[in-house]
Coordinates of N, CA and C in Angstrom, one line a residue:
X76 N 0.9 -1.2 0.0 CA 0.0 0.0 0.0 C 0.9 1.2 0.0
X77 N 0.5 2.5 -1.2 CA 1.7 3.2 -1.1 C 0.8 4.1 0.1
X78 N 2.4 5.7 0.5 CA 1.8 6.4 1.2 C 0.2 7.1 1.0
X79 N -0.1 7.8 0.0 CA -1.1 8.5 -0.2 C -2.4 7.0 -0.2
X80 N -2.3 5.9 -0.3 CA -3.5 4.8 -0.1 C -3.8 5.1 1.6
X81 N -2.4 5.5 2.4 CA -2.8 4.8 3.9 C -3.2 6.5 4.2
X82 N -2.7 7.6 4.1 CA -3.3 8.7 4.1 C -4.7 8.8 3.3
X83 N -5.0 8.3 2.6 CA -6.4 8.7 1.9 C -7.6 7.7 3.0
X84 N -7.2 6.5 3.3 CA -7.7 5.3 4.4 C -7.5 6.2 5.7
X85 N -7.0 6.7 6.3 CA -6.8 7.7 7.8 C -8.0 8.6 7.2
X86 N -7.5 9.4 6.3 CA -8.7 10.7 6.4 C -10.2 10.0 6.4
X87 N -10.4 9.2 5.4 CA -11.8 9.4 5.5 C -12.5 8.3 6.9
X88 N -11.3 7.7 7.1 CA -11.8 7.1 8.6 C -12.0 7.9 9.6
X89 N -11.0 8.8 9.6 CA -10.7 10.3 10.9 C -12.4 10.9 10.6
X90 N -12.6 11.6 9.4 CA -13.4 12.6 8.9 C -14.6 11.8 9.3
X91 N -15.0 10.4 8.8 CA -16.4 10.0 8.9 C -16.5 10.0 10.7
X92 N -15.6 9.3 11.6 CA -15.7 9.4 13.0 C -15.8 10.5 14.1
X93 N -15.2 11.8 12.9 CA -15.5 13.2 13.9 C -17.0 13.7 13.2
X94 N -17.5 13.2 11.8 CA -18.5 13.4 11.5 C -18.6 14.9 10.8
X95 N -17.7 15.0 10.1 CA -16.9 16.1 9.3 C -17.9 15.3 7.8
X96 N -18.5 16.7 6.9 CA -18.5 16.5 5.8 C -17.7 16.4 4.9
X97 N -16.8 16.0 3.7 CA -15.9 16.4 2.8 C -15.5 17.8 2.3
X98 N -17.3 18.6 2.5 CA -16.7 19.7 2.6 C -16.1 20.5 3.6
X99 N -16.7 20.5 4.6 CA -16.2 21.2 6.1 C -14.9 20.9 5.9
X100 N -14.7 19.6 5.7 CA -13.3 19.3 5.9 C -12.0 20.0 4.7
X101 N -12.6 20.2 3.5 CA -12.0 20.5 2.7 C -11.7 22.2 3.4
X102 N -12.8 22.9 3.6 CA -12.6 24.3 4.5 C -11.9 24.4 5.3
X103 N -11.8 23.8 6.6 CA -11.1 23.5 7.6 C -9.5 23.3 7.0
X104 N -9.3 22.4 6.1 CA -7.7 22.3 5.9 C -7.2 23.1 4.6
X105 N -8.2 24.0 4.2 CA -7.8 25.3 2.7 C -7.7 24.0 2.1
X106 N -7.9 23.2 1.5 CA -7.9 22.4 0.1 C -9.4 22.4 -0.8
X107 N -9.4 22.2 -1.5 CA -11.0 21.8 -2.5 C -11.4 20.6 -2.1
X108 N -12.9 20.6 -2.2 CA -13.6 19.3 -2.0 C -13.6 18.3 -2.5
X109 N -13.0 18.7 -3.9 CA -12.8 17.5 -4.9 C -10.9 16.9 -4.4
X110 N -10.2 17.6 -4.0 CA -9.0 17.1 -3.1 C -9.2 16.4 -2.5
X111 N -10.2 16.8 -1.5 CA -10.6 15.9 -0.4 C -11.2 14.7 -0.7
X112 N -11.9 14.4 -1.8 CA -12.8 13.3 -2.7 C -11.5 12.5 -2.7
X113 N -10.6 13.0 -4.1 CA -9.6 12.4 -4.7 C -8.6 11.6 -3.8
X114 N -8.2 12.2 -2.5 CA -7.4 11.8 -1.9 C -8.4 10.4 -0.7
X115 N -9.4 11.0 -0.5 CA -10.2 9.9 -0.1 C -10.3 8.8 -0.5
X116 N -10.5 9.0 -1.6 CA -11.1 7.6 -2.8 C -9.8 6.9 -3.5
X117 N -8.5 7.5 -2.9 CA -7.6 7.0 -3.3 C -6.9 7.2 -4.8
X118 N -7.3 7.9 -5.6 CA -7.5 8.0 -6.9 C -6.8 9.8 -7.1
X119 N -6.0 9.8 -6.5 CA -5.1 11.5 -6.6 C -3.5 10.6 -6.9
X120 N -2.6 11.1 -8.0 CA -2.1 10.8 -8.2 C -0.7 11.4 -8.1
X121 N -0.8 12.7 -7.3 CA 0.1 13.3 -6.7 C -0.3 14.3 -5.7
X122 N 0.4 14.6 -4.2 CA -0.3 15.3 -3.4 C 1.2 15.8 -2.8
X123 N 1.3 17.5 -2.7 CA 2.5 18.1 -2.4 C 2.4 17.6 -0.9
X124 N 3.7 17.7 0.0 CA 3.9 17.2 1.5 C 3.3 18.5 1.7
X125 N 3.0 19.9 1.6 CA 2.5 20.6 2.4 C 0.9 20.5 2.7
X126 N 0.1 20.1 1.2 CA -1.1 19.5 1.4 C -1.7 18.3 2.2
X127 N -0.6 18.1 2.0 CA -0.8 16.3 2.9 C -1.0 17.0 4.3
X128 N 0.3 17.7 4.9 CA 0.2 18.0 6.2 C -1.2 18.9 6.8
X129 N -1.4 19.8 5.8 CA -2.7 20.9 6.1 C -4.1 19.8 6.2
X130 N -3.8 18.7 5.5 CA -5.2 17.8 5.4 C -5.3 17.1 6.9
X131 N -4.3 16.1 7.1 CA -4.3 15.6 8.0 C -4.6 16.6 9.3
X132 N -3.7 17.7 9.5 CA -3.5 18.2 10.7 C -5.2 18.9 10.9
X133 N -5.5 19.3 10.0 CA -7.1 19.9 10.3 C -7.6 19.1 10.8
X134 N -7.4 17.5 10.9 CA -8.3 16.3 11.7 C -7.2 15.6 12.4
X135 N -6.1 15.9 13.3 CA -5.6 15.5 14.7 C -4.9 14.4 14.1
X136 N -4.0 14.8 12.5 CA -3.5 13.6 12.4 C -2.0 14.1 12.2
X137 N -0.9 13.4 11.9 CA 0.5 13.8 11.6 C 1.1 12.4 10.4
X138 N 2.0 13.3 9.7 CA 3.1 12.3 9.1 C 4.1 11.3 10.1
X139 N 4.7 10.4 9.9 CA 5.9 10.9 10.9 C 7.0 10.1 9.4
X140 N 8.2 10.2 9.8 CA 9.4 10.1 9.2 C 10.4 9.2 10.2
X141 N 10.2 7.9 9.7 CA 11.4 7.0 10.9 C 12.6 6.8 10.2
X142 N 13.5 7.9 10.6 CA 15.1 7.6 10.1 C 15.4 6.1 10.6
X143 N 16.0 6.6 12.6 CA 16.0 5.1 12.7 C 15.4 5.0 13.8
X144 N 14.9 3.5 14.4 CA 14.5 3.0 15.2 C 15.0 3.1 16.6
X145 N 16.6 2.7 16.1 CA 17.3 3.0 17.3 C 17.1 4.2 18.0
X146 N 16.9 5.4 17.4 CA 17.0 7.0 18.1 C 15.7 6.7 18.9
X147 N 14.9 6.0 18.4 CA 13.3 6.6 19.3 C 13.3 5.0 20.5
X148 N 14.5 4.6 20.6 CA 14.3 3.5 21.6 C 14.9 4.1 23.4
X149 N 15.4 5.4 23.1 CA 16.3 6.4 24.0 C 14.7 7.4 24.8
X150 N 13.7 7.2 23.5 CA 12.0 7.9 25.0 C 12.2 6.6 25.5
X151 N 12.2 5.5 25.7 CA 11.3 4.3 26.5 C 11.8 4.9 27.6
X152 N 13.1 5.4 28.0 CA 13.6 5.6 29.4 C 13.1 6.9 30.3
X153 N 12.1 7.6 29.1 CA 11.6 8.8 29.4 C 10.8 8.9 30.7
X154 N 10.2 9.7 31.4 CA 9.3 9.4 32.7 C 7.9 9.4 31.6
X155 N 7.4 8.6 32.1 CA 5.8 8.4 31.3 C 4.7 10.1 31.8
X156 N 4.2 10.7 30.3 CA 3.8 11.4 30.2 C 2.0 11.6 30.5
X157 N 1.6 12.5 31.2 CA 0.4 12.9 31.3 C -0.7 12.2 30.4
X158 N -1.8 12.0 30.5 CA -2.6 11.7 30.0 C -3.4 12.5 29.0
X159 N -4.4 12.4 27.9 CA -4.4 13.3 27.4 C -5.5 13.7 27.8
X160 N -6.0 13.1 28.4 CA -7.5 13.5 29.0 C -6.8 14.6 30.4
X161 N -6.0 14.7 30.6 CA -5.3 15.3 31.8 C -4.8 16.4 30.7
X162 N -4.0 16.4 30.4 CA -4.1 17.5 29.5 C -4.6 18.3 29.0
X163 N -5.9 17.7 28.1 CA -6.6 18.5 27.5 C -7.5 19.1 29.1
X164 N -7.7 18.9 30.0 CA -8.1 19.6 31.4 C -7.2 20.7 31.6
X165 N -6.1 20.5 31.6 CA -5.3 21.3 32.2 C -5.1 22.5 31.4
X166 N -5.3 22.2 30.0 CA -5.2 23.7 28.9 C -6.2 24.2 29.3
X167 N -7.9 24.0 29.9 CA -8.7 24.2 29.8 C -9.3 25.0 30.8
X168 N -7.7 24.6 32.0 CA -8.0 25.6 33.1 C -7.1 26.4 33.4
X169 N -6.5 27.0 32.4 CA -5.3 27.9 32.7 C -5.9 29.3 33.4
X170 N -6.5 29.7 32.8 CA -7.7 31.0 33.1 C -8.5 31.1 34.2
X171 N -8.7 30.0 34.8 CA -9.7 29.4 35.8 C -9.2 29.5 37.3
X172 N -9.4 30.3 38.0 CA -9.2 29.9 39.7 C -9.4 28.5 40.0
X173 N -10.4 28.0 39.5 CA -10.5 26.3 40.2 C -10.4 25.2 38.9
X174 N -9.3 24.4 38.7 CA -9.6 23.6 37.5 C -10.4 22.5 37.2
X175 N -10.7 22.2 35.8 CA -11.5 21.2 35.8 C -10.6 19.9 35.6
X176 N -11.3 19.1 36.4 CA -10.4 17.3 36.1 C -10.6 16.9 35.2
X177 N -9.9 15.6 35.3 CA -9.3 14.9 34.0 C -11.1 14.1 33.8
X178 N -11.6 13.8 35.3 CA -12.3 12.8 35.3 C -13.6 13.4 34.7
X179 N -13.7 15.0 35.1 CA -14.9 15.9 34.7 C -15.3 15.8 33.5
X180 N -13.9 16.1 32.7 CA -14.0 16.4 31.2 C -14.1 15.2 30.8
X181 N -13.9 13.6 31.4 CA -14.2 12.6 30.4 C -15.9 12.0 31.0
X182 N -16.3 12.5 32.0 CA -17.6 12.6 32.2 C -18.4 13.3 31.3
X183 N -18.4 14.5 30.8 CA -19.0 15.2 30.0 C -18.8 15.1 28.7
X184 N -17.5 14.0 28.6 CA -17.6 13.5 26.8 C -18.2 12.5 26.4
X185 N -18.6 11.2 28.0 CA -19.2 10.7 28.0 C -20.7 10.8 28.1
X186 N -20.9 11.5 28.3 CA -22.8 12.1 29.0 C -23.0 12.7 27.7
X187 N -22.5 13.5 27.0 CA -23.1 14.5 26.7 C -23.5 16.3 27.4
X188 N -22.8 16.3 28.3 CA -23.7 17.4 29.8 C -22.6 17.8 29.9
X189 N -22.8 19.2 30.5 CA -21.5 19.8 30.9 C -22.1 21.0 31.9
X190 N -21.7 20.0 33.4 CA -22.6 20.9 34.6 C -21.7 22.3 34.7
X191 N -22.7 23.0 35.4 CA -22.1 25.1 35.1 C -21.2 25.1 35.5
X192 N -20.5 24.5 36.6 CA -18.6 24.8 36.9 C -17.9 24.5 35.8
X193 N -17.8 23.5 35.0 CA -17.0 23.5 34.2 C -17.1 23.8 32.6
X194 N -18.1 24.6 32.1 CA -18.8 25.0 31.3 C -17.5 25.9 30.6
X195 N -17.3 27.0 31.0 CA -16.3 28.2 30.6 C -15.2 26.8 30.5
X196 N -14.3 26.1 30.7 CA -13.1 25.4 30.9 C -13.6 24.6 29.1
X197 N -14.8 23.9 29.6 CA -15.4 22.7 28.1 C -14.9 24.0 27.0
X198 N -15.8 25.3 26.7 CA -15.7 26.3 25.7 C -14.8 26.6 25.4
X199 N -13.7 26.9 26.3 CA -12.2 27.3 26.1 C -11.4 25.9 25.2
X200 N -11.9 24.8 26.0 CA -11.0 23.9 25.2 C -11.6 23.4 23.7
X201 N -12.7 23.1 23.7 CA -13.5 23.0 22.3 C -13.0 23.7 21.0
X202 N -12.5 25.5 21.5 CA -12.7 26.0 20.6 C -11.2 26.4 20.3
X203 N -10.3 26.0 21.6 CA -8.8 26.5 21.6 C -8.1 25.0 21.5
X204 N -8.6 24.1 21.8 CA -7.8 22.7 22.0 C -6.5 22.6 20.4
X205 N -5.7 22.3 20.7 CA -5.2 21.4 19.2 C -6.3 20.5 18.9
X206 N -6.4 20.6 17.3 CA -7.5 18.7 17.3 C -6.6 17.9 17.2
X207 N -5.3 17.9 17.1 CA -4.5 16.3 17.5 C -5.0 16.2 19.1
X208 N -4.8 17.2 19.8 CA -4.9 16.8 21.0 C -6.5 16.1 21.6
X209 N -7.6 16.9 21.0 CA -8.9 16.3 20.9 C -8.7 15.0 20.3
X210 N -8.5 14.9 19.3 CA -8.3 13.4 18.7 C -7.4 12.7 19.9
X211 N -6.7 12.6 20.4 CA -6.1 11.7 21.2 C -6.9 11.6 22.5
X212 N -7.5 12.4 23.0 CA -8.7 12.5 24.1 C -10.0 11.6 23.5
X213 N -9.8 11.2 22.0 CA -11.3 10.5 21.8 C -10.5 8.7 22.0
X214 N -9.2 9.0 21.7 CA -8.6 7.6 21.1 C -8.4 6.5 22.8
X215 N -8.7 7.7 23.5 CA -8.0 7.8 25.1 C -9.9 7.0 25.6
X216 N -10.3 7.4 25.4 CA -12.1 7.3 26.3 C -12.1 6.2 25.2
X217 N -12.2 5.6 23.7 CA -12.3 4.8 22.9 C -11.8 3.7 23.9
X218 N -10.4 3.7 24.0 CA -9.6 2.4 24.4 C -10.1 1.8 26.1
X219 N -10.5 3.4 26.9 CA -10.0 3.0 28.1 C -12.1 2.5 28.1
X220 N -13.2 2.7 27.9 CA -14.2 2.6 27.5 C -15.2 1.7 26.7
X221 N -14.3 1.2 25.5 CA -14.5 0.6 24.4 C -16.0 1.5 23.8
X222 N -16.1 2.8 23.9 CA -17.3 3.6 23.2 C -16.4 3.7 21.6
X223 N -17.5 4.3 20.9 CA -16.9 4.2 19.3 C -16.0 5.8 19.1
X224 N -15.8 5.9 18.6 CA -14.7 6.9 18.1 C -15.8 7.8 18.1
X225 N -17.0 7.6 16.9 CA -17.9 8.5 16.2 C -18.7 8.9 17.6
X226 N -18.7 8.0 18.5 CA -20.1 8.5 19.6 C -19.1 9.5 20.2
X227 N -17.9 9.4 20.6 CA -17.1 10.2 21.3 C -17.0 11.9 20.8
X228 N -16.8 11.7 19.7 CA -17.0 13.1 18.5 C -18.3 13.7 18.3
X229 N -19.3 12.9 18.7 CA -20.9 13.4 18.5 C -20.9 13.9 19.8
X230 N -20.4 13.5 20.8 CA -20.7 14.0 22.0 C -19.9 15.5 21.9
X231 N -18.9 15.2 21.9 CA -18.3 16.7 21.6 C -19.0 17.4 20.8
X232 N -19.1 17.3 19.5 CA -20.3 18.5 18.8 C -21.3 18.5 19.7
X233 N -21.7 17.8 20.3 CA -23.4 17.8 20.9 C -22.6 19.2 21.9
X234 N -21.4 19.0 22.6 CA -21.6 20.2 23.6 C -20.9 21.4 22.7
X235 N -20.1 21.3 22.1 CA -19.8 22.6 21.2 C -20.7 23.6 21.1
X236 N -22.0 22.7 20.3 CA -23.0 23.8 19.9 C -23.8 23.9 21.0
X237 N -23.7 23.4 22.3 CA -24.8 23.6 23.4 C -24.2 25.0 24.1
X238 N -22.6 25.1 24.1 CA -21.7 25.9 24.1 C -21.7 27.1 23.7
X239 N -22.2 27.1 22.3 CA -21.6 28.1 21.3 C -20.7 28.2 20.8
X240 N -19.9 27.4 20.4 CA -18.6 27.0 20.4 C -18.7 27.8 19.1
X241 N -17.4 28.7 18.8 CA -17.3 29.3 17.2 C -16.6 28.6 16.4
X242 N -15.6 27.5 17.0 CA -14.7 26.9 15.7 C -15.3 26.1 14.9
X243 N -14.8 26.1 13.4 CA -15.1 25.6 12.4 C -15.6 24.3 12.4
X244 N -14.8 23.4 12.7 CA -14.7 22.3 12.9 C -16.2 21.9 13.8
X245 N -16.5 22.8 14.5 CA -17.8 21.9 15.3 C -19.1 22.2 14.1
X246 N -19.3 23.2 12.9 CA -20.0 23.4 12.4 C -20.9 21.8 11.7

């Protein structure tokens, strides 16, 4: 399978599970909708690395590039990193006298609800989050939950717009 097959297979898997049109999506990453078609459907026959990146990154995805193996065997000794459900809390409360938890915010991605304390924290992050980092907060409740990708992403839109959320992406 070359690269642009397993990039065309990611997008439209990412896009259908956040529940992105082809077009929103085409908006979201400045490309045409027929890009977004072509590259989907596998059937583009050349795609510049800057397009590739603008595509993916508008839906919480990255390239990566493995020189060697060896270099990336030097994190295992790393101290294990925050969670992303911890994370995305913690951006969420930088503004906030009192923060919201890790466990709040996967409560309210789970429910759908998002009780009045943590309401201003959910908006801020919705609309300021990285979406790699959202995306890793769905892949995070996915594994640790076994709920679907797509229910996880509908919950989110569901509070976006309960929100008011302005970014594109929840449209």
């Amino acid at each position: 399978m070359s690269t642009l097959d397993e990039i065309g297979k990611a997008v439209r898997v990412r896009r259908t599970e956040m529940g992105l049109t082809q077009d929103l999506l085409a908006r979201l990453s400045g490309l045409s909708r027929s890009t977004v078609n072509t590259v989907e459907n596998r059937s583009i026959a050349n795609l510049s690395i800057a397009k590739a990146v603008a595509l993916l990154e508008s839906i919480g995805l990255s390239m990566n590039v493995n020189v060697n193996a060896a270099r990336s065997s030097s994190r295992k000794n790393a101290p294990p990193s925050r969670s992303a459900m911890e994370r995305a809390a913690a951006t969420a409360s930088i503004s906030y006298g009192q923060a919201m938890t890790a466990k709040q915010l996967q409560v309210a991605f789970l429910t759908g609800e998002a009780p009045p304390r943590i309401r201003p924290h959910l908006q801020v992050m919705l609309d300021e989050a990285p979406v790699s980092l959202l995306a890793k907060v769905v892949d995070e409740i996915h594994a640790e939950k076994s709920i679907s990708r797509a229910q996880v992403w509908s919950q989110m839109r569901k509070l976006a717009h309960e929100l008011q959320c302005y970014r594109l992406l929840w449209q």
